[in-house]
Amino acid sequence: MESGEQRRSRPKEEGRRAMDRMLRFSEDLKARGVLKVSESLRPDTEGVRLEVRGGKRTFSDGPFTESKEIIGGIFLLECRTREEALAIANECPAIEWATVEVRETGPCYGD
């Protein structure tokens, strides 16, 4: 996760270099056989938030100024252990400019 302002203010050439590094990282994960899915997300300026509260439906167009961080994309990996997942996350180029979050998949309700 990085800040929306950080992404919007980054010079285009710097953004291209970052994207190239991320694409190479993705290709490496694919070659190692651990990558299931990787997707970049469009900027929050192109997003829409929906919610229903008290029966009232609202839509809010981005950018979302109240957000401290944005999610730039996802990598879904097949790892044998938590340590393997953490080691791969540590290799991610985005760790230099954003927070990389590691989570396991699972049900959306408690055990």
Short mmCIF file of N, CA and C in Angstrom, two decimals:
data_model
loop_
_atom_site.label_atom_id
_atom_site.label_comp_id
_atom_site.label_asym_id
_atom_site.label_seq_id
_atom_site.Cartn_x
_atom_site.Cartn_y
_atom_site.Cartn_z
N MET A 1 0.84 -1.17 0.00
CA MET A 1 0.00 0.00 0.00
C MET A 1 0.89 1.23 0.00
N GLU A 2 0.48 2.19 -0.76
CA GLU A 2 1.17 3.47 -0.79
C GLU A 2 0.12 4.56 -0.72
N SER A 3 0.56 5.77 -0.51
CA SER A 3 -0.42 6.86 -0.44
C SER A 3 -0.84 7.24 -1.86
N GLY A 4 -2.09 7.67 -1.98
CA GLY A 4 -2.58 8.12 -3.27
C GLY A 4 -1.80 9.31 -3.77
N GLU A 5 -1.46 10.23 -2.87
CA GLU A 5 -0.69 11.41 -3.26
C GLU A 5 0.69 11.01 -3.76
N GLN A 6 1.31 10.03 -3.12
CA GLN A 6 2.62 9.55 -3.54
C GLN A 6 2.55 9.05 -4.98
N ARG A 7 1.51 8.26 -5.27
CA ARG A 7 1.36 7.72 -6.62
C ARG A 7 1.08 8.84 -7.63
N ARG A 8 0.22 9.78 -7.29
CA ARG A 8 -0.14 10.87 -8.22
C ARG A 8 1.02 11.82 -8.49
N SER A 9 1.90 12.00 -7.53
CA SER A 9 2.98 12.98 -7.69
C SER A 9 4.26 12.35 -8.25
N ARG A 10 4.30 11.05 -8.39
CA ARG A 10 5.50 10.39 -8.91
C ARG A 10 5.71 10.76 -10.38
N PRO A 11 6.92 11.15 -10.76
CA PRO A 11 7.19 11.44 -12.18
C PRO A 11 6.90 10.21 -13.04
N LYS A 12 6.40 10.43 -14.26
CA LYS A 12 6.01 9.32 -15.14
C LYS A 12 7.14 8.33 -15.38
N GLU A 13 8.34 8.83 -15.61
CA GLU A 13 9.47 7.93 -15.88
C GLU A 13 9.78 7.06 -14.66
N GLU A 14 9.70 7.63 -13.49
CA GLU A 14 9.92 6.86 -12.26
C GLU A 14 8.82 5.80 -12.11
N GLY A 15 7.60 6.15 -12.44
CA GLY A 15 6.50 5.19 -12.40
C GLY A 15 6.70 4.05 -13.37
N ARG A 16 7.19 4.37 -14.57
CA ARG A 16 7.46 3.31 -15.56
C ARG A 16 8.56 2.36 -15.08
N ARG A 17 9.60 2.93 -14.48
CA ARG A 17 10.69 2.08 -13.96
C ARG A 17 10.16 1.17 -12.84
N ALA A 18 9.33 1.72 -11.97
CA ALA A 18 8.76 0.91 -10.89
C ALA A 18 7.90 -0.20 -11.47
N MET A 19 7.09 0.12 -12.48
CA MET A 19 6.22 -0.89 -13.08
C MET A 19 7.05 -1.97 -13.77
N ASP A 20 8.11 -1.59 -14.44
CA ASP A 20 8.99 -2.58 -15.09
C ASP A 20 9.57 -3.53 -14.05
N ARG A 21 10.00 -3.00 -12.92
CA ARG A 21 10.55 -3.85 -11.85
C ARG A 21 9.48 -4.81 -11.33
N MET A 22 8.26 -4.31 -11.17
CA MET A 22 7.18 -5.17 -10.68
C MET A 22 6.84 -6.25 -11.69
N LEU A 23 6.87 -5.94 -12.98
CA LEU A 23 6.60 -6.94 -14.01
C LEU A 23 7.67 -8.02 -14.03
N ARG A 24 8.94 -7.62 -13.86
CA ARG A 24 10.02 -8.62 -13.78
C ARG A 24 9.85 -9.50 -12.55
N PHE A 25 9.47 -8.91 -11.42
CA PHE A 25 9.22 -9.66 -10.20
C PHE A 25 8.11 -10.68 -10.43
N SER A 26 7.04 -10.26 -11.09
CA SER A 26 5.92 -11.15 -11.39
C SER A 26 6.37 -12.31 -12.29
N GLU A 27 7.16 -12.01 -13.32
CA GLU A 27 7.66 -13.05 -14.22
C GLU A 27 8.54 -14.05 -13.47
N ASP A 28 9.35 -13.55 -12.54
CA ASP A 28 10.20 -14.43 -11.73
C ASP A 28 9.34 -15.36 -10.87
N LEU A 29 8.30 -14.81 -10.25
CA LEU A 29 7.41 -15.65 -9.42
C LEU A 29 6.73 -16.71 -10.27
N LYS A 30 6.34 -16.34 -11.49
CA LYS A 30 5.70 -17.28 -12.41
C LYS A 30 6.68 -18.40 -12.76
N ALA A 31 7.93 -18.03 -13.07
CA ALA A 31 8.95 -19.02 -13.43
C ALA A 31 9.24 -19.96 -12.26
N ARG A 32 9.13 -19.47 -11.03
CA ARG A 32 9.36 -20.30 -9.84
C ARG A 32 8.16 -21.18 -9.51
N GLY A 33 7.05 -20.95 -10.19
CA GLY A 33 5.87 -21.79 -9.98
C GLY A 33 5.04 -21.44 -8.76
N VAL A 34 5.21 -20.25 -8.19
CA VAL A 34 4.44 -19.89 -7.00
C VAL A 34 3.33 -18.89 -7.29
N LEU A 35 3.36 -18.25 -8.45
CA LEU A 35 2.38 -17.22 -8.76
C LEU A 35 1.09 -17.84 -9.29
N LYS A 36 -0.03 -17.51 -8.64
CA LYS A 36 -1.36 -17.94 -9.09
C LYS A 36 -2.03 -16.80 -9.86
N VAL A 37 -1.98 -15.59 -9.32
CA VAL A 37 -2.62 -14.41 -9.92
C VAL A 37 -1.82 -13.18 -9.55
N SER A 38 -1.67 -12.25 -10.48
CA SER A 38 -1.15 -10.92 -10.16
C SER A 38 -1.95 -9.91 -10.96
N GLU A 39 -2.35 -8.87 -10.29
CA GLU A 39 -3.14 -7.83 -10.93
C GLU A 39 -2.78 -6.48 -10.34
N SER A 40 -2.63 -5.49 -11.21
CA SER A 40 -2.52 -4.09 -10.77
C SER A 40 -3.92 -3.52 -10.70
N LEU A 41 -4.10 -2.55 -9.84
CA LEU A 41 -5.39 -1.88 -9.74
C LEU A 41 -5.26 -0.46 -10.30
N ARG A 42 -6.31 0.00 -10.95
CA ARG A 42 -6.35 1.36 -11.47
C ARG A 42 -6.28 2.33 -10.29
N PRO A 43 -5.90 3.58 -10.51
CA PRO A 43 -5.81 4.55 -9.41
C PRO A 43 -7.15 4.76 -8.72
N ASP A 44 -7.09 5.20 -7.48
CA ASP A 44 -8.32 5.45 -6.73
C ASP A 44 -9.14 6.58 -7.35
N THR A 45 -8.53 7.41 -8.18
CA THR A 45 -9.29 8.46 -8.88
C THR A 45 -10.34 7.86 -9.80
N GLU A 46 -10.17 6.60 -10.19
CA GLU A 46 -11.11 5.94 -11.08
C GLU A 46 -12.04 4.99 -10.34
N GLY A 47 -11.93 4.94 -9.03
CA GLY A 47 -12.75 4.04 -8.23
C GLY A 47 -14.07 4.65 -7.79
N VAL A 48 -14.95 3.79 -7.38
CA VAL A 48 -16.25 4.18 -6.83
C VAL A 48 -16.48 3.35 -5.58
N ARG A 49 -16.93 3.99 -4.52
CA ARG A 49 -17.30 3.30 -3.29
C ARG A 49 -18.82 3.28 -3.18
N LEU A 50 -19.36 2.14 -2.79
CA LEU A 50 -20.79 1.98 -2.60
C LEU A 50 -21.05 1.53 -1.18
N GLU A 51 -22.14 2.00 -0.60
CA GLU A 51 -22.53 1.53 0.72
C GLU A 51 -24.02 1.75 0.91
N VAL A 52 -24.60 0.93 1.77
CA VAL A 52 -26.00 1.10 2.16
C VAL A 52 -26.02 1.19 3.68
N ARG A 53 -26.54 2.30 4.18
CA ARG A 53 -26.65 2.51 5.62
C ARG A 53 -28.06 3.01 5.91
N GLY A 54 -28.75 2.32 6.80
CA GLY A 54 -30.11 2.71 7.14
C GLY A 54 -31.04 2.71 5.94
N GLY A 55 -30.79 1.80 4.98
CA GLY A 55 -31.61 1.71 3.79
C GLY A 55 -31.27 2.71 2.71
N LYS A 56 -30.31 3.59 2.96
CA LYS A 56 -29.92 4.60 1.98
C LYS A 56 -28.64 4.18 1.26
N ARG A 57 -28.72 4.14 -0.06
CA ARG A 57 -27.58 3.74 -0.89
C ARG A 57 -26.81 5.00 -1.33
N THR A 58 -25.49 4.96 -1.16
CA THR A 58 -24.66 6.08 -1.62
C THR A 58 -23.51 5.56 -2.48
N PHE A 59 -23.11 6.41 -3.43
CA PHE A 59 -21.98 6.15 -4.30
C PHE A 59 -21.03 7.32 -4.16
N SER A 60 -19.75 7.05 -4.01
CA SER A 60 -18.75 8.11 -3.91
C SER A 60 -17.66 7.84 -4.94
N ASP A 61 -17.41 8.82 -5.80
CA ASP A 61 -16.34 8.71 -6.78
C ASP A 61 -15.01 9.08 -6.14
N GLY A 62 -13.93 8.42 -6.58
CA GLY A 62 -12.61 8.75 -6.11
C GLY A 62 -12.14 10.06 -6.71
N PRO A 63 -11.03 10.62 -6.23
CA PRO A 63 -10.16 10.03 -5.21
C PRO A 63 -10.77 10.13 -3.83
N PHE A 64 -10.32 9.23 -2.98
CA PHE A 64 -10.86 9.12 -1.64
C PHE A 64 -9.90 9.80 -0.67
N THR A 65 -10.12 11.06 -0.43
CA THR A 65 -9.20 11.87 0.37
C THR A 65 -9.07 11.38 1.80
N GLU A 66 -10.09 10.67 2.29
CA GLU A 66 -10.01 10.17 3.66
C GLU A 66 -9.13 8.93 3.78
N SER A 67 -8.73 8.35 2.65
CA SER A 67 -7.86 7.17 2.68
C SER A 67 -6.43 7.57 2.95
N LYS A 68 -5.79 6.86 3.85
CA LYS A 68 -4.38 7.11 4.14
C LYS A 68 -3.49 6.34 3.17
N GLU A 69 -3.96 5.18 2.73
CA GLU A 69 -3.18 4.34 1.83
C GLU A 69 -4.09 3.80 0.74
N ILE A 70 -3.46 3.39 -0.36
CA ILE A 70 -4.21 2.74 -1.43
C ILE A 70 -3.62 1.36 -1.66
N ILE A 71 -4.41 0.50 -2.24
CA ILE A 71 -3.92 -0.83 -2.62
C ILE A 71 -3.62 -0.77 -4.10
N GLY A 72 -2.36 -0.97 -4.45
CA GLY A 72 -1.93 -0.84 -5.84
C GLY A 72 -2.10 -2.09 -6.66
N GLY A 73 -2.23 -3.24 -5.99
CA GLY A 73 -2.39 -4.49 -6.71
C GLY A 73 -2.28 -5.67 -5.76
N ILE A 74 -2.40 -6.85 -6.35
CA ILE A 74 -2.33 -8.08 -5.54
C ILE A 74 -1.45 -9.12 -6.22
N PHE A 75 -0.86 -9.97 -5.41
CA PHE A 75 -0.20 -11.18 -5.85
C PHE A 75 -0.80 -12.32 -5.04
N LEU A 76 -1.37 -13.29 -5.69
CA LEU A 76 -1.86 -14.48 -5.02
C LEU A 76 -0.84 -15.58 -5.27
N LEU A 77 -0.21 -16.04 -4.19
CA LEU A 77 0.88 -17.01 -4.30
C LEU A 77 0.50 -18.33 -3.64
N GLU A 78 1.12 -19.38 -4.09
CA GLU A 78 0.99 -20.70 -3.48
C GLU A 78 2.29 -20.96 -2.73
N CYS A 79 2.27 -20.73 -1.43
CA CYS A 79 3.47 -20.90 -0.60
C CYS A 79 3.25 -22.06 0.37
N ARG A 80 4.32 -22.78 0.65
CA ARG A 80 4.22 -23.90 1.58
C ARG A 80 4.18 -23.45 3.03
N THR A 81 4.85 -22.33 3.32
CA THR A 81 4.94 -21.87 4.70
C THR A 81 4.80 -20.35 4.77
N ARG A 82 4.51 -19.88 5.96
CA ARG A 82 4.45 -18.43 6.21
C ARG A 82 5.81 -17.80 5.94
N GLU A 83 6.87 -18.50 6.34
CA GLU A 83 8.22 -17.99 6.14
C GLU A 83 8.54 -17.81 4.66
N GLU A 84 8.09 -18.75 3.83
CA GLU A 84 8.31 -18.63 2.39
C GLU A 84 7.57 -17.39 1.86
N ALA A 85 6.33 -17.19 2.31
CA ALA A 85 5.56 -16.02 1.88
C ALA A 85 6.24 -14.72 2.29
N LEU A 86 6.75 -14.68 3.51
CA LEU A 86 7.44 -13.49 3.99
C LEU A 86 8.73 -13.24 3.23
N ALA A 87 9.45 -14.29 2.90
CA ALA A 87 10.69 -14.14 2.14
C ALA A 87 10.40 -13.58 0.75
N ILE A 88 9.33 -14.07 0.11
CA ILE A 88 8.96 -13.57 -1.21
C ILE A 88 8.51 -12.11 -1.11
N ALA A 89 7.72 -11.78 -0.09
CA ALA A 89 7.28 -10.39 0.10
C ALA A 89 8.48 -9.47 0.26
N ASN A 90 9.51 -9.94 0.92
CA ASN A 90 10.72 -9.15 1.13
C ASN A 90 11.46 -8.89 -0.18
N GLU A 91 11.26 -9.73 -1.19
CA GLU A 91 11.88 -9.56 -2.50
C GLU A 91 11.11 -8.57 -3.38
N CYS A 92 9.88 -8.25 -3.02
CA CYS A 92 9.02 -7.41 -3.85
C CYS A 92 9.61 -6.00 -3.97
N PRO A 93 9.81 -5.51 -5.19
CA PRO A 93 10.37 -4.17 -5.36
C PRO A 93 9.55 -3.08 -4.67
N ALA A 94 8.24 -3.24 -4.58
CA ALA A 94 7.36 -2.22 -4.00
C ALA A 94 7.66 -1.98 -2.52
N ILE A 95 8.37 -2.89 -1.89
CA ILE A 95 8.70 -2.72 -0.47
C ILE A 95 9.54 -1.46 -0.25
N GLU A 96 10.18 -0.96 -1.33
CA GLU A 96 11.01 0.25 -1.24
C GLU A 96 10.17 1.53 -1.19
N TRP A 97 8.93 1.50 -1.67
CA TRP A 97 8.11 2.72 -1.70
C TRP A 97 6.72 2.54 -1.10
N ALA A 98 6.40 1.32 -0.67
CA ALA A 98 5.06 1.06 -0.15
C ALA A 98 5.13 -0.03 0.92
N THR A 99 4.02 -0.24 1.57
CA THR A 99 3.91 -1.32 2.54
C THR A 99 3.43 -2.56 1.81
N VAL A 100 4.10 -3.67 2.02
CA VAL A 100 3.68 -4.94 1.44
C VAL A 100 3.03 -5.75 2.57
N GLU A 101 1.80 -6.12 2.36
CA GLU A 101 1.03 -6.85 3.38
C GLU A 101 0.91 -8.32 2.96
N VAL A 102 1.14 -9.22 3.91
CA VAL A 102 1.04 -10.66 3.64
C VAL A 102 -0.15 -11.21 4.42
N ARG A 103 -1.03 -11.93 3.72
CA ARG A 103 -2.19 -12.55 4.35
C ARG A 103 -2.44 -13.91 3.75
N GLU A 104 -2.98 -14.79 4.55
CA GLU A 104 -3.44 -16.08 4.04
C GLU A 104 -4.87 -15.94 3.54
N THR A 105 -5.24 -16.77 2.58
CA THR A 105 -6.65 -16.81 2.19
C THR A 105 -7.40 -17.64 3.21
N GLY A 106 -8.67 -17.39 3.31
CA GLY A 106 -9.50 -18.12 4.27
C GLY A 106 -10.91 -17.61 4.25
N PRO A 107 -11.78 -18.20 5.06
CA PRO A 107 -13.15 -17.74 5.09
C PRO A 107 -13.26 -16.33 5.66
N CYS A 108 -14.31 -15.63 5.30
CA CYS A 108 -14.46 -14.25 5.75
C CYS A 108 -15.15 -14.16 7.11
N TYR A 109 -15.33 -15.28 7.77
CA TYR A 109 -15.93 -15.32 9.10
C TYR A 109 -14.95 -15.99 10.06
N GLY A 110 -15.11 -15.77 11.33
CA GLY A 110 -14.19 -16.32 12.34
C GLY A 110 -14.33 -17.83 12.47
N ASP A 111 -13.32 -18.42 13.05
CA ASP A 111 -13.32 -19.87 13.27
C ASP A 111 -14.18 -20.24 14.46
#
